[in-house]
CSV table of C-alpha atoms in Angstrom, one decimal:
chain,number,residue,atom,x,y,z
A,1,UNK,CA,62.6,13.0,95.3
A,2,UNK,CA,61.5,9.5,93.8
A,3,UNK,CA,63.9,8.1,91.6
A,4,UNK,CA,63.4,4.7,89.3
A,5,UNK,CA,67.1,2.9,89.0
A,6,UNK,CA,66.7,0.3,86.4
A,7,UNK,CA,69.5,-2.2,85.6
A,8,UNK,CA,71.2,-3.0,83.7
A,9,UNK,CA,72.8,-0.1,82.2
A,10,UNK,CA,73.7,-1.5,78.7
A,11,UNK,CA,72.6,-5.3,77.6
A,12,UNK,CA,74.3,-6.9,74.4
A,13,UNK,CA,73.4,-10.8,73.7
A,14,UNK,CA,73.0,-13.1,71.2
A,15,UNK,CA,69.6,-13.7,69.6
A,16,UNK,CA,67.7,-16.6,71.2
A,17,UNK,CA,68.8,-15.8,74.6
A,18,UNK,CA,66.7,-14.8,77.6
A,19,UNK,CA,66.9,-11.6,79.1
A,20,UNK,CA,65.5,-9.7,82.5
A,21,UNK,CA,65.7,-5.9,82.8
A,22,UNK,CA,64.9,-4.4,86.7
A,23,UNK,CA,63.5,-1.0,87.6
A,24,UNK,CA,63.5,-0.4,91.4
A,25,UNK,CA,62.2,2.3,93.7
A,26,UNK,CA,62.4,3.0,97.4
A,27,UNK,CA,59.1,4.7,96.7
A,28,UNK,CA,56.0,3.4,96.3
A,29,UNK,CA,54.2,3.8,92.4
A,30,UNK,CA,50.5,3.7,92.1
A,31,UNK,CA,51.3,2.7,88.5
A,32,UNK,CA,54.5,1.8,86.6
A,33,UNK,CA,54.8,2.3,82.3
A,34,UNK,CA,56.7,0.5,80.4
A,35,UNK,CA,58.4,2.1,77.2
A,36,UNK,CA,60.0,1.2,74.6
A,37,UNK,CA,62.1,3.6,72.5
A,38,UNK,CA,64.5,3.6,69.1
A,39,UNK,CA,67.1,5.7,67.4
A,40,UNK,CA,65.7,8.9,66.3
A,41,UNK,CA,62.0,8.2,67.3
A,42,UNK,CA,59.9,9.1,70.8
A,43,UNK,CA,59.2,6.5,73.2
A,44,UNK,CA,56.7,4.1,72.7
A,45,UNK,CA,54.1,2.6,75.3
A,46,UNK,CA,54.6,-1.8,75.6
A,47,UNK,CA,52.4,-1.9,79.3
A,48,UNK,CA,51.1,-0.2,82.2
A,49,UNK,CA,50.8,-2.0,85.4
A,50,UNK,CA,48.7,-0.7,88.2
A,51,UNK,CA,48.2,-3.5,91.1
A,52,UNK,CA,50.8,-5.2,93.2
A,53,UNK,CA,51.8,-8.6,92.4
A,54,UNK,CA,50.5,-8.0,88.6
A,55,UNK,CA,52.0,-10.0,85.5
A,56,UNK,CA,51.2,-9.0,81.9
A,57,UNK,CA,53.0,-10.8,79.2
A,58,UNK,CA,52.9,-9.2,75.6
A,59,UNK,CA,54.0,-11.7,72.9
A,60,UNK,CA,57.8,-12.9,74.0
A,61,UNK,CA,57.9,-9.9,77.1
A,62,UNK,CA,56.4,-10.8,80.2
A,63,UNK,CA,56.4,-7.5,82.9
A,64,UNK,CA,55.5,-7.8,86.7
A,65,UNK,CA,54.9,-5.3,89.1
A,66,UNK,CA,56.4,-5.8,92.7
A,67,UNK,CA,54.0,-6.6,95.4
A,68,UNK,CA,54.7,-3.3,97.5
A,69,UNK,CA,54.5,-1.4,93.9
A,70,UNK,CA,58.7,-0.4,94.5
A,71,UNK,CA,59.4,-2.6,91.8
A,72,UNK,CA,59.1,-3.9,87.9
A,73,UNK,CA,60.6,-6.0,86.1
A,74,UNK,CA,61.1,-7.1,82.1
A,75,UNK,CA,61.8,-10.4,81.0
A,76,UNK,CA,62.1,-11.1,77.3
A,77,UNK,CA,62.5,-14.9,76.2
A,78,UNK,CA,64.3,-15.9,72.8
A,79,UNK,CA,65.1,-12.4,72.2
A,80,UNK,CA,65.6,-10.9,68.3
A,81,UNK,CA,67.6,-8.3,66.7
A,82,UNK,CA,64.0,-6.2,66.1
A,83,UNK,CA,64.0,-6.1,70.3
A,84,UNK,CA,66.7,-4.2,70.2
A,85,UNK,CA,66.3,-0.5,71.4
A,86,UNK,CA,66.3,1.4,75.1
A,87,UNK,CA,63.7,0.7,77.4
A,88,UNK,CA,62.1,3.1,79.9
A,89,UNK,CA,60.3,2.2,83.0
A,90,UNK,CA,58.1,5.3,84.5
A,91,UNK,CA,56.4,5.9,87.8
A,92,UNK,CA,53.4,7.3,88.4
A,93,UNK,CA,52.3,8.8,91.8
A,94,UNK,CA,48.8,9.2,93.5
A,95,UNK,CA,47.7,12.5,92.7
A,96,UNK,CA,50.6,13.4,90.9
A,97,UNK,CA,50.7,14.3,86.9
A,98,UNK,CA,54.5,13.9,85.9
A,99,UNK,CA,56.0,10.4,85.6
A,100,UNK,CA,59.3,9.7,86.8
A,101,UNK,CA,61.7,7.6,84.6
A,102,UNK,CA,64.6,5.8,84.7
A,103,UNK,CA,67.7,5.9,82.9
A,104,UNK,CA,66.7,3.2,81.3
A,105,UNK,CA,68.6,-0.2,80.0
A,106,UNK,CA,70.1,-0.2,76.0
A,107,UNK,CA,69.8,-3.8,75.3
A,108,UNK,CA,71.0,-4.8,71.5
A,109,UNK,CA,70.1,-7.9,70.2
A,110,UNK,CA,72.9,-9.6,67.7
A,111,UNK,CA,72.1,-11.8,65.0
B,1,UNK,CA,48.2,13.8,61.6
B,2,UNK,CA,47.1,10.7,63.6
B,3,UNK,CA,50.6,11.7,66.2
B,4,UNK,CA,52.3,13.6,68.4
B,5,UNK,CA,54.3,16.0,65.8
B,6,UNK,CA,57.3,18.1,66.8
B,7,UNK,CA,59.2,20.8,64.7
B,8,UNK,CA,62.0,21.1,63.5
B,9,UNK,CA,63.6,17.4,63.9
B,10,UNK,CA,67.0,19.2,64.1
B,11,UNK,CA,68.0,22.3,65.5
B,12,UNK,CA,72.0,23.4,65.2
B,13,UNK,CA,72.5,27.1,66.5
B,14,UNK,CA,75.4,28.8,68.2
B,15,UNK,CA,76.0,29.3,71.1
B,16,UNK,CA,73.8,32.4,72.9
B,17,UNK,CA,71.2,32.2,70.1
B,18,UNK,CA,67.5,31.8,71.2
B,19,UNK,CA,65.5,28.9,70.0
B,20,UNK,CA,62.1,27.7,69.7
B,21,UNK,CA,60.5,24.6,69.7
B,22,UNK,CA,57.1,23.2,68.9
B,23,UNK,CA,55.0,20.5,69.0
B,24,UNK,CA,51.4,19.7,68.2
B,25,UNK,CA,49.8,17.5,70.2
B,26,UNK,CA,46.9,14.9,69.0
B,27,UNK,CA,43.9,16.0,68.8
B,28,UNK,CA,41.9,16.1,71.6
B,29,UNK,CA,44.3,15.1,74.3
B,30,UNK,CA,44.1,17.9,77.2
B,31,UNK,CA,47.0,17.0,78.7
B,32,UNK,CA,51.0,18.0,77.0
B,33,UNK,CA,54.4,17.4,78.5
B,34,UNK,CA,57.9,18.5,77.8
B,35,UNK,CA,61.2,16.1,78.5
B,36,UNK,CA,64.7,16.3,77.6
B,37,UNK,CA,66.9,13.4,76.8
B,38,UNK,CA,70.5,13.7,76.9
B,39,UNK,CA,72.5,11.3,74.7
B,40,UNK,CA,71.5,7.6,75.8
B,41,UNK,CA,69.4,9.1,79.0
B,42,UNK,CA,66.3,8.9,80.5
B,43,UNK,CA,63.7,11.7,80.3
B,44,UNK,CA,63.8,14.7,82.4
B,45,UNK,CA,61.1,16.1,82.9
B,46,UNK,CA,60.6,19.7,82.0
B,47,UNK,CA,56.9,21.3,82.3
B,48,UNK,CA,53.5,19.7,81.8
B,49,UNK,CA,50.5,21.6,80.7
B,50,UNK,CA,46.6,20.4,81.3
B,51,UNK,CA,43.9,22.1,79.8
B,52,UNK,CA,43.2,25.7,81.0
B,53,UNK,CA,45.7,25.0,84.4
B,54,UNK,CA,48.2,26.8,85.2
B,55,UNK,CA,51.4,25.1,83.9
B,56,UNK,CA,53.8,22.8,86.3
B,57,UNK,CA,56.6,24.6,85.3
B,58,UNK,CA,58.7,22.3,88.3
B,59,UNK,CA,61.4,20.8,85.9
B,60,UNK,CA,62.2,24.1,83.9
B,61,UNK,CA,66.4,24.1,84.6
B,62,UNK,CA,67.0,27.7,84.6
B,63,UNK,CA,65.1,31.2,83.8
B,64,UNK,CA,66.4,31.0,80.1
B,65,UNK,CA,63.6,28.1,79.5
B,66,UNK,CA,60.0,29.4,79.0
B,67,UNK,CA,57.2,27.5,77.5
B,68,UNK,CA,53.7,29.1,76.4
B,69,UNK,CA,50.5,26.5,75.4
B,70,UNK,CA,48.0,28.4,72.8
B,71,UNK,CA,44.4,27.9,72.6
B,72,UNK,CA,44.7,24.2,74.5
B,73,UNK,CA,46.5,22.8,71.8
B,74,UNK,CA,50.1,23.6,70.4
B,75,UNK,CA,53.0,24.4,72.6
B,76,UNK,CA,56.1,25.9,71.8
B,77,UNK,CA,59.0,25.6,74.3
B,78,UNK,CA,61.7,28.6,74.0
B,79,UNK,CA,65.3,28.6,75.1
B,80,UNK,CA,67.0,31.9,75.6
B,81,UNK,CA,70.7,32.4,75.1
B,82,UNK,CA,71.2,28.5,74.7
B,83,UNK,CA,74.6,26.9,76.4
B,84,UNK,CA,76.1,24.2,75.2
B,85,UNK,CA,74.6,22.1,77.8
B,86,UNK,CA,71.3,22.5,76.3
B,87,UNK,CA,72.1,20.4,73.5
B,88,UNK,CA,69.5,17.3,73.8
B,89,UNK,CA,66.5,15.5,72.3
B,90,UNK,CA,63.6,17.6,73.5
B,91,UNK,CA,60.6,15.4,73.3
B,92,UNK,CA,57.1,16.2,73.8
B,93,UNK,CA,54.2,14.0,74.9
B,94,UNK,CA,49.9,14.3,75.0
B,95,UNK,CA,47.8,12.0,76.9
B,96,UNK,CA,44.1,12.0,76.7
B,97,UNK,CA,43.6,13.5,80.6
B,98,UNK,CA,45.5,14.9,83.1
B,99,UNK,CA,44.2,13.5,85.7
B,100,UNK,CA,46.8,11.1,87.2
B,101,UNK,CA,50.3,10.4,85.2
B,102,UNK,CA,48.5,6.8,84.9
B,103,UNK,CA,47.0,8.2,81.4
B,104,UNK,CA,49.7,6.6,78.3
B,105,UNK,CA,51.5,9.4,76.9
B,106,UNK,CA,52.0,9.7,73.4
B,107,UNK,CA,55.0,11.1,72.3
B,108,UNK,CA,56.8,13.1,69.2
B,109,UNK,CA,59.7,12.0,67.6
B,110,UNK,CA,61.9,14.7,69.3
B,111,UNK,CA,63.8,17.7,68.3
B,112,UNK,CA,68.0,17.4,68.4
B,113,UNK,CA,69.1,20.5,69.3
B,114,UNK,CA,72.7,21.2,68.7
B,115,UNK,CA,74.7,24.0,70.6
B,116,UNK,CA,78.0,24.9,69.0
């Protein structure tokens, strides 16, 4: 069974502050999603990243994919209150047509 | 609409009742899936349906979960004599193909379903 752990759990700062959220895998993803979601709504697609060693940055977030595809990671700089919400990594397999997600990290951004 | 909409937003039954929830997917988009999110959770999945496919029916928890996909386009996801461990956000989610979990899903806003 693949499994996505992402860490940390919970994340509570002050805005301004720099932040990193992980997801990590034993397995390998031939694509990993990147979703943001907030009280009462669905999940909401930020990035998809598809080759080893890639970095996409939207706006303040910046998201890298692991060079052996195990791995992703979220780092937001000068974080705001309207970043706040729970963000959900997701694995995609070769040939498969379900994505695996994490638990995913509740970060809450004070002003 | 232009979304992913799911029906009704909130769902509070008793215990043992049956319940039944929908979702109509956006237009076009072959592909639907089925999660539930328990409080502060991940997604789990539940079933995924594409096109004229049989269902992956892999992540349905017990017999008491069913889910039926008419003419390609709404689904309606049943639970039988609910437990109060079936109370949880069920979400639903389209994508434009099937073809590889790759594909950005869209989803609904959820249904809360509430088990007294």
């Amino acid at each position: 069974t693949q499994l996505l752990e992402q860490s940390p759990q919970f994340l509570s700062i002050q805005e301004g502050e720099n932040l990193t959220v992980y997801c990590n895998s034993s397995s390998v993803f031939s694509s990993l999603q990147w979703y943001r979601q907030e009280p009462g709504e669905g999940p909401v697609l930020l990035v998809t990243v598809v080759t080893g060693g890639e970095v996409k940055k939207l706006k303040r977030l910046t998201f890298q994919f692991g060079d052996a595809r195990k791995d992703s990671s979220l780092h937001i700089t000068a974080a705001q209150p309207g970043d706040t919400g729970l963000y959900l990594c997701a694995g995609a397999s070769s040939g498969s047509e379900k994505l695996v997600f994490g638990k995913g990290t509740k970060l809450t951004v004070n002003p | 609409g232009a979304g992913v909409s799911q029906s009704p937003s909130n769902k509070v039954t008793e215990k043992g009742k049956d319940v039944e929830l929908r979702c109509d997917p956006i237009s076009g988009h072959t592909a639907l899936y089925w999660y539930r999110q328990s409080l502060g959770q991940g997604l789990e999945f539940l079933i995924y349906f594409q096109g004229n496919s049989a269902p992956d029916k892999s992540g349905l928890p017990s017999d008491r979960f069913s889910a039926e996909r008419t003419g390609g386009s709404v689904s309606t996801l049943t639970i039988q004599r609910t437990q109060q461990e079936d109370s949880a956000v069920y979400l639903c989610a389209s994508s434009l193909w099937g073809k590889g979990a790759s594909q950005p899903q869209h989803f609904g806003d959820g249904t809360r379903l509430s088990i007294l």
